[in-house]
Amino acid sequence: MGDVTMRIWRGDQNGGQFVDYTVPEVEGEVVLDVVHRIQAGPAPDLACRWNCKAGKCGSCSAEINGKPRLMCMTRMDQLPTEEPIVLAPMRTFPIIRDLVTDVSFNYVMARQLPPLKPRDPEPDGTYRMQQVDVERGQEFRKCIECFLCQDVCHVIRDHEENKPHYAGPRFFIRYMELESHPLDTNDRRELLRQRMGIGLCNITKCCTEVCPEGIKITDNAIIPLKERVVDGAYDPIAWLGRKILRR
Ligand code: SF4
Ligand code: F3S
Ligand code: FES
């Protein structure tokens, strides 16, 4: 095996540049392994966030050759090594240092989510749910909060000014998870339409393409949410029907 060159963005909020690091290729590695070898060798001060190295903590998000991906789940043998592999921080969020970004925008959006408001219990004090209704939201619970979908969505990636009123795909699936909960009675339609900006999404599906958990963000969350918001504005009976029938 030969050598591999990683072209890594180095810098902070005041600016930076790409720096090349060449290390020997090692069979079976993922991008994060190579970053760790660079930290252990030529660049001990290289900042990078990671925790599990198993695709489950959502910490090691970055842009690899221009595509938002998890560094720990991107195998080196899937990347062309004739040219340097370009490793950059997520562009949508402010830089802290090197590959580490400040993702607190997402926590601000999370705090604005109206929580589950369960209907009254049965006369015997219990809640009963059909298994089929419970399963409807399971797909959305797979989210590892890597924020790659938020990073790729052009509504905030290319328009910083949209951030205060756009929740983004990660939170549209959370809204849908709550909306499809069989006990929920909360009405989030106005919030979604006015302050969470569901209308700004033009269904490009880039979020679905980058999701490492394979969540069908656009088809299973955003499009149904858009339908509910439209029903709420123009056909409240249909909205009520959906809520009662859980469709
Ligand atoms: Fe990551 Fe997918 Fe969750 Fe978005 S929906 S934060 S891409 S796991
Ligand atoms: Fe953005 Fe996904 Fe819509 S990438 S535009 S939220 S389909
Ligand atoms: Fe946890 Fe990559 S280190 S997802």
Short mmCIF file of C-alpha atoms and ligand atoms in Angstrom, two decimals:
data_model
loop_
_atom_site.label_atom_id
_atom_site.label_comp_id
_atom_site.label_asym_id
_atom_site.label_seq_id
_atom_site.Cartn_x
_atom_site.Cartn_y
_atom_site.Cartn_z
CA MET A 1 0.00 0.00 0.00
CA GLY A 2 1.12 3.57 -0.68
CA ASP A 3 0.53 6.89 0.99
CA VAL A 4 -2.67 8.88 1.40
CA THR A 5 -2.95 12.66 1.56
CA MET A 6 -5.66 14.32 3.64
CA ARG A 7 -6.33 18.00 2.87
CA ILE A 8 -7.78 19.23 6.17
CA TRP A 9 -9.22 22.65 6.96
CA ARG A 10 -7.31 24.28 9.82
CA GLY A 11 -8.40 27.49 11.47
CA ASP A 12 -10.98 29.20 13.66
CA GLN A 13 -13.64 31.93 13.45
CA ASN A 14 -10.97 34.40 12.31
CA GLY A 15 -10.13 32.38 9.19
CA GLY A 16 -8.06 29.44 8.09
CA GLN A 17 -6.80 27.33 5.21
CA PHE A 18 -6.47 23.77 3.99
CA VAL A 19 -3.29 21.95 5.02
CA ASP A 20 -2.06 18.68 3.44
CA TYR A 21 -0.99 15.75 5.62
CA THR A 22 0.45 12.62 4.02
CA VAL A 23 0.51 9.37 5.98
CA PRO A 24 0.97 5.72 4.97
CA GLU A 25 -2.20 3.90 3.86
CA VAL A 26 -3.39 1.20 6.26
CA GLU A 27 -5.87 -1.47 5.19
CA GLY A 28 -9.39 -1.44 6.67
CA GLU A 29 -9.36 2.12 8.01
CA VAL A 30 -12.12 4.72 8.12
CA VAL A 31 -11.50 8.46 7.72
CA LEU A 32 -11.54 8.98 11.51
CA ASP A 33 -8.67 6.46 11.91
CA VAL A 34 -6.52 8.52 9.57
CA VAL A 35 -7.42 11.72 11.43
CA HIS A 36 -6.33 10.04 14.67
CA ARG A 37 -3.01 9.02 13.09
CA ILE A 38 -2.49 12.61 11.93
CA GLN A 39 -3.21 13.80 15.49
CA ALA A 40 -0.73 11.23 16.82
CA GLY A 41 1.89 12.41 14.28
CA PRO A 42 2.24 15.66 12.37
CA ALA A 43 -0.69 17.64 13.87
CA PRO A 44 -1.27 16.92 17.59
CA ASP A 45 -3.30 20.15 17.89
CA LEU A 46 -5.85 19.18 15.17
CA ALA A 47 -9.35 19.59 16.69
CA CYS A 48 -11.97 17.00 15.84
CA ARG A 49 -15.08 15.83 17.72
CA TRP A 50 -15.88 12.12 18.11
CA ASN A 51 -17.05 9.66 20.73
CA CYS A 52 -18.23 6.23 19.67
CA LYS A 53 -16.49 5.38 16.38
CA ALA A 54 -19.55 3.26 15.65
CA GLY A 55 -21.94 5.62 13.85
CA LYS A 56 -24.13 6.06 16.91
CA CYS A 57 -23.15 9.24 18.79
CA GLY A 58 -23.46 11.65 15.85
CA SER A 59 -20.33 13.59 16.87
CA CYS A 60 -17.90 13.10 13.98
CA SER A 61 -19.88 14.88 11.25
CA ALA A 62 -17.80 16.62 8.60
CA GLU A 63 -17.69 17.24 4.85
CA ILE A 64 -15.60 14.63 3.07
CA ASN A 65 -14.81 15.53 -0.54
CA GLY A 66 -17.67 18.03 -0.33
CA LYS A 67 -20.27 15.60 0.98
CA PRO A 68 -21.67 15.70 4.55
CA ARG A 69 -20.75 12.34 6.16
CA LEU A 70 -19.73 10.69 9.42
CA MET A 71 -15.94 10.31 9.54
CA CYS A 72 -16.22 7.06 11.49
CA MET A 73 -18.52 5.44 8.94
CA THR A 74 -16.67 6.46 5.78
CA ARG A 75 -14.28 3.74 4.73
CA MET A 76 -11.04 4.89 3.14
CA ASP A 77 -11.34 2.24 0.42
CA GLN A 78 -14.54 3.94 -0.79
CA LEU A 79 -12.66 7.16 -1.55
CA PRO A 80 -10.38 7.84 -4.53
CA THR A 81 -6.83 8.24 -3.19
CA GLU A 82 -5.11 9.50 -6.38
CA GLU A 83 -6.07 13.04 -5.30
CA PRO A 84 -5.95 14.42 -1.71
CA ILE A 85 -9.08 13.63 0.32
CA VAL A 86 -10.62 16.95 1.32
CA LEU A 87 -11.87 17.13 4.90
CA ALA A 88 -13.77 20.24 6.00
CA PRO A 89 -16.03 21.19 8.91
CA MET A 90 -19.81 21.42 8.40
CA ARG A 91 -20.40 24.67 6.54
CA THR A 92 -23.81 25.56 7.95
CA PHE A 93 -22.61 26.05 11.53
CA PRO A 94 -20.08 28.52 12.96
CA ILE A 95 -16.51 27.26 13.28
CA ILE A 96 -15.02 26.69 16.70
CA ARG A 97 -11.71 25.23 15.52
CA ASP A 98 -10.53 23.01 12.65
CA LEU A 99 -13.21 20.31 12.16
CA VAL A 100 -15.28 21.32 15.18
CA THR A 101 -18.37 23.49 14.69
CA ASP A 102 -20.80 25.13 17.08
CA VAL A 103 -24.09 23.25 16.58
CA SER A 104 -26.02 25.11 19.30
CA PHE A 105 -28.50 26.41 16.65
CA ASN A 106 -29.99 22.92 16.82
CA TYR A 107 -30.45 23.05 20.58
CA VAL A 108 -32.23 26.39 20.28
CA MET A 109 -34.65 24.80 17.79
CA ALA A 110 -35.08 21.74 20.01
CA ARG A 111 -36.11 23.91 22.95
CA GLN A 112 -38.94 25.48 20.94
CA LEU A 113 -40.67 22.16 20.25
CA PRO A 114 -44.04 21.92 22.02
CA PRO A 115 -43.89 18.65 23.97
CA LEU A 116 -46.26 15.71 23.94
CA LYS A 117 -49.68 16.60 25.42
CA PRO A 118 -51.37 13.27 26.13
CA ARG A 119 -55.15 12.88 25.96
CA ASP A 120 -57.03 11.92 29.11
CA PRO A 121 -56.42 8.36 30.33
CA GLU A 122 -59.04 5.60 30.11
CA PRO A 123 -61.54 5.39 33.03
CA ASP A 124 -59.30 2.80 34.70
CA GLY A 125 -56.40 5.28 34.66
CA THR A 126 -54.38 3.54 31.93
CA TYR A 127 -53.45 4.54 28.42
CA ARG A 128 -54.00 2.07 25.60
CA MET A 129 -52.37 2.23 22.20
CA GLN A 130 -52.49 0.00 19.15
CA GLN A 131 -49.10 -1.52 18.26
CA VAL A 132 -49.47 -0.24 14.69
CA ASP A 133 -49.77 3.33 16.00
CA VAL A 134 -46.78 2.94 18.29
CA GLU A 135 -44.67 1.72 15.37
CA ARG A 136 -45.48 4.72 13.19
CA GLY A 137 -42.95 6.97 14.97
CA GLN A 138 -40.17 4.41 15.43
CA GLU A 139 -38.27 5.37 12.28
CA PHE A 140 -37.79 8.92 13.58
CA ARG A 141 -36.36 7.71 16.89
CA LYS A 142 -33.35 6.31 15.05
CA CYS A 143 -31.98 9.86 14.70
CA ILE A 144 -28.47 10.17 16.20
CA GLU A 145 -28.44 13.99 15.98
CA CYS A 146 -25.44 14.15 13.69
CA PHE A 147 -27.00 17.26 12.07
CA LEU A 148 -25.74 16.25 8.63
CA CYS A 149 -29.26 16.85 7.29
CA GLN A 150 -29.24 20.33 8.80
CA ASP A 151 -25.81 20.95 7.27
CA VAL A 152 -26.86 19.98 3.75
CA CYS A 153 -30.22 21.79 3.65
CA HIS A 154 -29.79 24.77 1.33
CA VAL A 155 -32.49 26.77 3.14
CA ILE A 156 -30.01 27.50 5.96
CA ARG A 157 -26.74 26.43 4.30
CA ASP A 158 -26.98 29.21 1.73
CA HIS A 159 -29.21 31.62 3.66
CA GLU A 160 -28.00 32.45 7.14
CA GLU A 161 -30.94 34.85 7.47
CA ASN A 162 -33.40 31.92 7.45
CA LYS A 163 -31.97 30.34 10.60
CA PRO A 164 -34.15 32.15 13.18
CA HIS A 165 -37.34 30.84 11.55
CA TYR A 166 -36.42 27.45 10.12
CA ALA A 167 -36.30 24.33 12.26
CA GLY A 168 -34.70 22.15 9.56
CA PRO A 169 -35.09 18.48 8.62
CA ARG A 170 -33.84 17.03 11.92
CA PHE A 171 -36.63 18.84 13.75
CA PHE A 172 -39.27 18.21 11.11
CA ILE A 173 -38.84 14.50 11.89
CA ARG A 174 -39.15 15.26 15.60
CA TYR A 175 -42.35 17.21 14.93
CA MET A 176 -43.64 14.26 12.90
CA GLU A 177 -42.67 11.83 15.66
CA LEU A 178 -44.79 13.81 18.13
CA GLU A 179 -47.60 14.38 15.62
CA SER A 180 -47.87 10.65 14.96
CA HIS A 181 -47.85 9.71 18.65
CA PRO A 182 -51.15 7.93 19.35
CA LEU A 183 -51.80 9.88 22.58
CA ASP A 184 -50.80 13.37 21.48
CA THR A 185 -53.35 16.20 21.35
CA ASN A 186 -51.02 19.18 20.86
CA ASP A 187 -51.57 21.42 17.86
CA ARG A 188 -48.24 22.52 16.33
CA ARG A 189 -49.51 23.62 12.90
CA GLU A 190 -49.24 27.39 13.28
CA LEU A 191 -45.78 27.15 14.82
CA LEU A 192 -44.63 24.88 12.01
CA ARG A 193 -45.98 27.17 9.35
CA GLN A 194 -44.97 30.54 10.74
CA ARG A 195 -41.92 30.17 12.96
CA MET A 196 -40.47 26.80 11.99
CA GLY A 197 -40.65 27.54 8.26
CA ILE A 198 -41.92 24.22 6.87
CA GLY A 199 -43.04 26.14 3.76
CA LEU A 200 -39.41 27.07 2.95
CA CYS A 201 -38.51 23.43 2.33
CA ASN A 202 -38.88 22.78 -1.39
CA ILE A 203 -38.42 19.02 -1.10
CA THR A 204 -34.95 18.75 -2.64
CA LYS A 205 -34.45 15.53 -0.60
CA CYS A 206 -30.73 16.23 0.02
CA CYS A 207 -31.42 15.66 3.74
CA THR A 208 -32.72 12.15 3.07
CA GLU A 209 -29.69 11.37 0.90
CA VAL A 210 -27.13 12.18 3.63
CA CYS A 211 -28.92 10.66 6.65
CA PRO A 212 -26.64 7.89 8.01
CA GLU A 213 -29.65 6.23 9.67
CA GLY A 214 -31.53 5.98 6.37
CA ILE A 215 -34.53 7.91 7.73
CA LYS A 216 -36.88 8.87 4.90
CA ILE A 217 -37.00 12.45 6.14
CA THR A 218 -38.72 14.00 3.14
CA ASP A 219 -41.26 11.31 2.23
CA ASN A 220 -42.21 10.16 5.71
CA ALA A 221 -42.00 13.41 7.71
CA ILE A 222 -41.81 16.61 5.69
CA ILE A 223 -44.42 15.86 3.03
CA PRO A 224 -47.01 14.55 5.56
CA LEU A 225 -46.32 17.57 7.80
CA LYS A 226 -46.86 19.93 4.88
CA GLU A 227 -50.19 18.20 4.19
CA ARG A 228 -51.25 18.62 7.81
CA VAL A 229 -50.33 22.31 7.85
CA VAL A 230 -52.32 22.90 4.64
CA ASP A 231 -55.27 20.93 6.02
CA GLY A 232 -55.12 23.02 9.18
CA ALA A 233 -55.28 26.27 7.21
CA TYR A 234 -57.90 25.30 4.61
CA ASP A 235 -59.69 22.22 5.90
CA PRO A 236 -59.75 21.98 9.71
CA ILE A 237 -62.16 19.01 9.59
CA ALA A 238 -59.63 17.00 7.57
CA TRP A 239 -56.91 17.91 10.12
CA LEU A 240 -59.12 16.76 13.00
CA GLY A 241 -59.88 13.56 11.11
CA ARG A 242 -56.17 12.85 10.68
CA LYS A 243 -55.50 13.51 14.37
CA ILE A 244 -58.33 11.22 15.49
CA LEU A 245 -57.69 8.50 12.94
CA ARG A 246 -53.88 8.87 13.36
CA ARG A 247 -53.07 8.92 9.69
FE1 SF4 B 1 -28.50 12.85 11.34
FE2 SF4 B 1 -30.50 11.63 10.02
FE3 SF4 B 1 -30.92 12.62 12.47
FE4 SF4 B 1 -30.57 14.27 10.42
S1 SF4 B 1 -32.27 12.84 10.71
S2 SF4 B 1 -29.65 14.49 12.44
S3 SF4 B 1 -29.07 13.16 9.18
S4 SF4 B 1 -29.54 10.95 11.91
FE1 F3S B 2 -33.98 20.96 2.99
FE2 F3S B 2 -34.59 18.37 3.03
FE3 F3S B 2 -36.39 20.19 2.39
S1 F3S B 2 -32.69 19.28 2.33
S2 F3S B 2 -35.23 21.72 1.35
S3 F3S B 2 -35.41 19.96 4.34
S4 F3S B 2 -36.23 18.13 1.56
FE1 FES B 3 -19.82 8.54 16.95
FE2 FES B 3 -18.80 8.87 14.51
S1 FES B 3 -17.75 8.89 16.39
S2 FES B 3 -20.89 8.71 15.08
#
